[in-house]
XYZ file of C-alpha atoms in Angstrom:
431
model
C 16.063 -31.729 48.661
C 18.205 -33.218 50.903
C 18.380 -30.948 53.803
C 16.334 -32.467 57.257
C 12.496 -30.648 57.538
C 11.341 -32.735 59.957
C 11.277 -35.087 63.105
C 9.591 -38.673 63.810
C 8.514 -37.265 67.078
C 6.635 -34.494 65.104
C 5.528 -36.333 62.123
C 1.080 -36.487 61.970
C 0.633 -35.430 65.617
C -2.566 -34.081 65.666
C -2.102 -30.035 66.585
C -3.209 -30.753 70.125
C 0.052 -32.940 70.939
C 3.437 -32.016 71.704
C 6.078 -33.930 71.647
C 8.130 -33.968 75.703
C 11.844 -32.187 75.117
C 12.505 -33.438 78.598
C 16.133 -34.528 78.513
C 15.575 -36.640 80.886
C 12.329 -38.876 79.525
C 12.779 -42.047 79.297
C 10.344 -42.372 76.017
C 11.208 -40.617 73.311
C 8.042 -40.374 71.323
C 6.218 -40.034 74.694
C 3.151 -37.400 73.395
C 0.933 -35.543 76.213
C -1.936 -32.940 75.610
C -1.347 -30.072 75.584
C -3.559 -29.001 78.352
C -3.117 -31.950 80.924
C -1.189 -32.926 83.227
C 1.823 -30.399 85.695
C 3.953 -29.582 83.157
C 0.884 -27.603 81.419
C 0.204 -26.135 84.564
C 4.361 -25.112 84.946
C 4.263 -24.019 81.245
C 1.354 -21.545 82.138
C 3.078 -19.663 85.035
C 6.644 -19.907 83.643
C 8.784 -16.835 83.766
C 8.716 -16.179 80.054
C 5.252 -16.465 79.686
C 5.261 -13.752 82.777
C 7.222 -11.543 80.757
C 5.565 -12.086 77.614
C 2.343 -10.809 79.133
C 3.744 -7.843 80.818
C 4.946 -6.939 77.000
C 2.029 -7.444 75.580
C 0.087 -5.270 78.507
C 2.539 -3.045 78.130
C 2.252 -2.616 74.092
C -0.982 -2.373 73.992
C -1.521 0.564 76.577
C 1.282 2.232 74.802
C -0.651 1.856 71.532
C -4.057 3.007 73.330
C -2.517 6.233 75.280
C -0.700 7.393 72.447
C -3.878 6.655 70.057
C -6.179 9.237 73.026
C -3.124 11.905 73.140
C -2.848 12.135 69.182
C -6.051 11.081 67.924
C -4.701 12.164 64.380
C -3.668 8.643 63.216
C -2.158 7.128 59.980
C -5.130 5.387 58.923
C -7.624 8.281 60.076
C -5.305 9.720 56.825
C -6.272 7.328 54.383
C -8.813 9.027 53.104
C -7.130 12.376 52.407
C -6.833 13.926 48.595
C -3.178 14.990 49.738
C -0.940 12.977 47.272
C 2.167 15.036 47.341
C 2.351 15.182 51.271
C 0.193 12.231 52.722
C 1.061 9.359 50.065
C 4.021 10.417 48.809
C 5.621 7.237 47.934
C 2.691 6.079 45.703
C 2.629 9.706 44.373
C 6.037 9.296 43.404
C 6.141 5.782 41.926
C 2.912 6.909 39.868
C 5.022 10.005 38.745
C 8.023 7.686 37.355
C 4.628 5.547 35.717
C 4.016 8.020 33.441
C 7.643 9.485 32.924
C 7.522 5.871 31.563
C 4.731 5.913 29.148
C 6.409 9.344 28.005
C 9.517 8.359 27.739
C 10.564 10.872 29.816
C 13.198 10.027 32.731
C 11.421 8.404 35.177
C 13.675 9.380 38.157
C 13.538 13.308 37.627
C 9.658 13.993 38.163
C 7.514 16.380 39.640
C 6.930 13.972 42.744
C 8.076 15.592 46.384
C 10.348 12.551 46.649
C 12.689 10.181 44.826
C 12.188 7.339 43.337
C 14.948 4.892 45.059
C 13.900 1.506 43.444
C 14.847 0.090 40.724
C 12.986 0.073 37.473
C 11.582 -2.944 37.542
C 8.847 -1.340 40.131
C 8.422 1.071 37.455
C 7.640 -0.824 34.742
C 4.995 -2.675 37.004
C 3.096 -0.154 38.230
C 2.667 1.375 34.566
C -0.839 0.461 34.183
C -1.915 2.929 36.942
C -0.614 5.408 34.875
C -3.852 4.984 33.057
C -5.782 6.732 36.017
C -5.174 9.621 37.957
C -3.157 9.958 40.680
C -5.618 9.336 43.351
C -7.997 7.357 41.966
C -4.907 4.918 41.121
C -3.875 5.231 44.438
C -7.014 4.365 46.235
C -6.680 0.991 43.841
C -3.582 0.744 44.696
C -4.156 0.225 48.481
C -7.478 -1.940 48.083
C -4.797 -3.965 46.282
C -2.703 -3.609 48.642
C -4.996 -4.454 51.842
C -6.213 -7.840 49.942
C -3.250 -8.863 49.184
C -1.661 -8.669 52.646
C -5.132 -10.810 53.746
C -4.288 -12.864 50.811
C -0.321 -13.790 51.999
C -1.439 -14.245 56.207
C -4.376 -16.863 54.837
C -2.144 -18.489 53.020
C 0.499 -18.729 55.125
C -1.996 -19.700 58.266
C -4.015 -22.316 56.224
C -0.005 -23.888 54.996
C 0.556 -24.528 58.631
C -2.603 -25.467 59.465
C -2.971 -22.828 62.438
C -5.786 -23.107 64.931
C -8.144 -20.555 63.583
C -8.309 -18.817 67.525
C -4.536 -17.693 66.515
C -5.532 -17.172 62.583
C -7.992 -14.375 63.860
C -5.727 -12.969 65.766
C -3.236 -12.784 63.248
C -5.215 -11.063 61.058
C -6.822 -8.742 63.663
C -3.475 -7.490 64.728
C -2.542 -7.141 61.634
C -5.700 -4.486 60.518
C -4.385 -2.430 64.024
C -1.226 -2.920 63.632
C 0.996 0.608 62.383
C 3.096 -1.067 60.053
C -0.147 -1.687 57.808
C -1.568 1.964 58.378
C 1.876 3.476 57.268
C 1.975 1.338 54.011
C -1.343 2.123 53.676
C -1.130 5.785 53.601
C 2.353 6.388 52.118
C 1.843 4.118 49.470
C 4.354 1.370 49.930
C 4.583 -1.627 48.206
C 5.295 -4.205 50.842
C 1.688 -5.976 50.588
C 3.336 -6.846 47.038
C 6.861 -8.234 48.485
C 3.799 -10.064 51.217
C 2.904 -11.819 48.187
C 6.344 -12.662 46.319
C 8.068 -13.740 49.760
C 4.956 -15.966 50.815
C 4.429 -17.578 47.983
C 8.425 -18.323 48.028
C 8.124 -20.010 51.397
C 5.281 -21.964 50.707
C 6.584 -23.415 47.416
C 9.709 -24.292 49.405
C 7.816 -25.945 52.080
C 5.827 -27.684 49.638
C 9.266 -29.228 47.975
C 9.486 -27.155 45.594
C 13.032 -25.189 45.758
C 14.047 -23.955 42.850
C 10.065 -22.140 42.292
C 10.749 -20.597 45.939
C 14.226 -19.046 44.973
C 12.272 -17.791 41.410
C 9.914 -16.064 43.867
C 12.661 -14.402 45.997
C 14.316 -13.198 43.215
C 11.423 -11.680 41.954
C 11.257 -9.834 45.038
C 15.003 -9.010 44.977
C 14.661 -7.655 41.868
C 11.927 -5.055 43.511
C 13.375 -4.692 46.759
C 16.781 -5.471 46.524
C 17.511 -4.106 50.148
C 16.161 -8.367 50.035
C 19.100 -9.460 48.349
C 21.184 -11.504 51.952
C 18.026 -13.775 51.315
C 19.734 -15.222 48.417
C 22.382 -16.623 50.489
C 20.641 -18.701 52.214
C 21.007 -21.026 49.647
C 24.694 -20.474 48.698
C 25.321 -21.133 53.387
C 23.326 -24.036 52.859
C 24.671 -25.885 49.934
C 21.276 -25.742 47.546
C 22.913 -25.328 44.239
C 20.910 -25.276 42.601
C 18.550 -23.327 44.580
C 21.293 -20.430 44.358
C 21.453 -20.490 40.345
C 17.858 -20.214 40.272
C 16.907 -17.292 42.634
C 20.238 -15.360 41.488
C 19.006 -15.829 37.633
C 15.620 -14.644 38.322
C 16.766 -11.187 40.452
C 18.913 -10.601 37.561
C 16.643 -11.347 34.384
C 13.720 -9.696 36.411
C 16.056 -6.542 37.238
C 17.379 -6.200 33.217
C 14.050 -6.432 31.879
C 13.442 -3.670 33.723
C 16.146 -1.685 32.781
C 15.468 -2.069 29.309
C 12.020 -1.502 29.199
C 12.961 2.053 31.095
C 16.137 2.339 28.853
C 19.716 1.592 29.827
C 19.884 5.582 31.105
C 17.284 3.962 34.462
C 19.622 1.754 35.495
C 22.545 3.480 35.836
C 20.657 6.584 37.728
C 19.045 4.258 40.219
C 22.708 2.778 41.010
C 24.113 6.332 41.623
C 20.832 7.397 43.449
C 20.818 3.835 45.935
C 24.431 5.033 46.454
C 24.302 8.305 47.187
C 21.125 9.010 49.350
C 21.959 9.686 52.938
C 20.743 7.823 55.168
C 17.507 9.467 56.961
C 17.927 9.993 60.808
C 14.171 9.149 61.125
C 12.124 7.621 63.983
C 11.109 4.755 61.902
C 14.232 3.871 60.027
C 14.675 0.500 61.936
C 18.039 -0.281 60.387
C 21.128 -0.133 62.095
C 23.035 2.778 60.168
C 19.835 4.867 61.262
C 20.428 3.759 64.931
C 24.019 5.196 64.440
C 23.471 8.259 62.850
C 20.746 9.077 65.957
C 23.762 7.703 68.230
C 25.561 10.942 66.746
C 27.724 8.119 65.363
C 28.528 8.181 61.277
C 25.861 5.673 59.326
C 29.214 3.622 58.232
C 29.443 2.232 61.829
C 25.697 1.035 62.006
C 26.606 -0.435 58.408
C 29.111 -2.065 59.600
C 27.175 -4.006 62.659
C 25.329 -4.807 60.219
C 27.284 -6.342 58.404
C 28.810 -8.243 60.927
C 25.057 -9.263 62.411
C 24.281 -10.436 58.115
C 27.632 -12.630 58.295
C 27.210 -14.087 61.763
C 23.566 -14.805 60.607
C 24.021 -16.914 57.630
C 26.903 -18.385 58.651
C 25.823 -19.347 61.720
C 22.816 -20.999 59.418
C 25.186 -22.857 57.515
C 27.623 -24.147 59.636
C 24.473 -25.874 61.443
C 23.568 -27.372 57.970
C 26.513 -28.339 57.295
C 26.629 -30.411 60.498
C 23.542 -32.205 60.144
C 21.878 -29.959 63.103
C 18.994 -28.938 61.085
C 17.705 -25.200 59.445
C 14.686 -26.365 57.508
C 14.522 -23.392 54.582
C 10.801 -24.026 54.924
C 11.303 -22.752 58.077
C 11.425 -19.519 59.872
C 14.873 -19.427 58.635
C 14.846 -17.285 55.629
C 12.660 -14.675 57.665
C 15.817 -14.213 60.136
C 17.815 -13.704 57.181
C 15.305 -10.773 55.601
C 15.553 -9.307 59.192
C 19.350 -9.172 59.192
C 18.925 -8.286 55.847
C 16.942 -5.259 57.118
C 19.286 -4.470 59.831
C 22.065 -3.995 57.555
C 20.294 -1.681 55.298
C 20.475 1.819 55.075
C 16.828 2.508 55.684
C 14.404 0.107 56.447
C 11.346 1.548 57.628
C 9.368 0.395 60.422
C 6.368 -0.429 57.787
C 8.595 -3.409 56.508
C 7.489 -5.574 59.468
C 5.098 -6.534 57.040
C 7.560 -8.565 55.582
C 8.141 -10.528 59.050
C 4.279 -11.675 59.824
C 4.499 -15.068 58.383
C 7.771 -15.962 59.909
C 5.719 -15.152 63.346
C 3.312 -17.318 62.234
C 5.309 -20.341 62.231
C 6.298 -19.540 65.591
C 2.676 -20.352 66.452
C 2.687 -23.660 63.761
C 5.757 -24.569 66.266
C 3.363 -25.230 69.178
C 3.264 -23.402 73.166
C 6.856 -23.008 73.977
C 6.903 -19.718 71.699
C 3.587 -19.248 71.685
C 4.091 -16.595 74.755
C 6.909 -14.638 72.442
C 4.927 -15.336 69.225
C 2.297 -13.021 70.820
C 4.800 -10.517 72.013
C 6.152 -9.774 68.257
C 2.375 -9.616 67.085
C 1.880 -7.125 69.874
C 5.186 -4.782 69.411
C 3.739 -3.439 66.238
C 0.818 -1.700 67.028
C 2.791 0.510 68.875
C 2.039 4.038 66.130
C 4.786 6.442 65.107
C 3.258 9.104 67.261
C 5.630 7.390 69.835
C 8.140 10.028 67.988
C 6.523 12.718 69.715
C 7.330 11.904 73.344
C 11.231 12.107 72.587
C 11.869 15.502 71.387
C 15.527 16.293 70.114
C 16.424 17.975 73.374
C 15.546 15.406 75.462
C 18.904 13.619 77.271
C 16.900 9.661 76.241
C 15.362 10.886 72.973
C 18.489 8.856 70.532
C 17.263 5.859 72.918
C 13.376 6.315 73.216
C 13.948 7.261 68.945
C 14.881 3.958 68.151
C 12.429 1.316 68.920
C 11.640 0.652 66.159
C 15.564 -0.697 65.215
C 14.602 -2.457 68.603
C 11.298 -4.107 67.804
C 14.120 -5.046 64.905
C 16.214 -6.971 66.436
C 13.646 -8.789 68.400
C 12.031 -10.147 65.514
C 15.552 -10.759 63.651
C 16.973 -12.758 67.206
C 14.034 -14.619 68.235
C 13.376 -16.063 63.897
C 16.968 -16.973 64.158
C 16.780 -18.619 67.624
C 14.043 -20.785 65.947
C 15.757 -21.659 62.709
C 16.760 -25.376 64.051
C 13.009 -26.319 65.289
C 11.754 -29.265 63.330
C 8.580 -28.010 60.587
C 5.279 -30.089 59.805
C 5.283 -29.947 56.250
C 2.554 -31.152 54.366
C 3.809 -31.736 50.497
C 1.458 -31.303 47.821
C 1.001 -34.086 45.408
C 3.617 -34.638 43.139
C 6.241 -32.244 45.253
C 10.256 -32.761 44.890
C 11.531 -33.973 48.005
C-alpha cells in the first residue's frame, strides 16, 4: 500500500510489553513490562490518570443521578407500541419503504417526520414493509443490537484486545445513551457501524480497495460521512480514492433508479432546505452556533475549517513520511470532523466512533486513561438537557455538552493518528 503502518519497536511484541518512549533512552529497542519498575508507578500516579479518573467518576455520578431523578430513561421506552411519537425514525423509514412497494413518493408519507436519508436506504429497508410497523420495528431493533455487538467484537478481536477491556467496552456500550437512543428511535447507526468497521478491518488486513468500497457504501447510506472519502485523497492513495467514489456513486444511483429519478431530486431539495435544529442532542457545530444565538452558517464555516485542517494535517504528515496509518485512528478522526461539520449530528452518532476508542486502547497504557474517559462520557443520558431550561443564563453552554463530547472525540482521535499500529494481516493480503 505504500503507507508506513508500524515500526520495528512495536512489531510482534506481546500485549504486556511496550517500547520505552523516553528520548533519553540509550537502547532504542529496550522493552519493559507494563507492570514493572518506577515508570509504571509514575504512570499510575500521573496527572493524566488523575484527571481521567475524575472525569470518569464525574460521568458515572452524573449518569446515576440523572437516572435516579428521571427514571423514565430512554431504554425503558423500548417496549412502547407508540410508533409515531417514540419510535419515530423507524416509523419514517417504514412508511417510506411501504410507499416504495406501492409506487408512491417515498418522501411524502403519513409519517410524523420527513425522511432525510437518500433513496438507497429506503430500497435497502423494503423487506421490512412486509411486516406491520411494530413487528418490523422490533425486528430491526434486535438486528441493530446484534450488528453493534458484532462490530465491536470484530474490531476488538482484530486488535487482540485483552478480554477485560473488551468486556468493559461491551458493558459501556450496552449502558450508553447513544445505543439506547438508537434503539428507541429506530435509527440506522448499527448498519453504518458494521460498514465502517468492516472497511477498517479490510484496511488493516492490507485490502485498501475493499476498505474503500465499504466506506463508499456507508457514505451512500449516510452522506454526512462523505469526508471519509477524502482521506485517501490527501494521502494520495489513488486506487482507494477511485474505488470509494465509484462505490458511493454507484450505490446512490442504484437507490435513485429503484425509487425513481424524482426521488433523488426530492432528497436533494430536502437536504438543502432542512433547517438546523436547536436541540440538546445535536452535537454538530452548526447546532452549537444556533444555540449560541448565531446563524447556523457560522457553525458550518467553523466545521469546514476544522475538517479542512484535519485533512491537511493528515496529508502533510503522510507526505513527509511522518506516518499516518489509515488503519489507525485517522479514519475515525475524519468521521468525527465530518459529523461536526454536518448540519445535524445526533449524539447517537457516537456509536460510529467506538472502534476508534478501541484502537486507542490497543495503543497501550499511554492512551488508556483518555480511552476510559471517551468510554464513560456517552453514558450521560439525554435527560441532561432538562437541567438547562431556556431561561437559565448558562443554558446555551450546558445544552452543548454533547457537542463538547464530539469535539473531544475528534481531538483525541486526531492526536493519536500518527501512532503506529500492530497489524495482523491475513494470508495473501496485499501490502
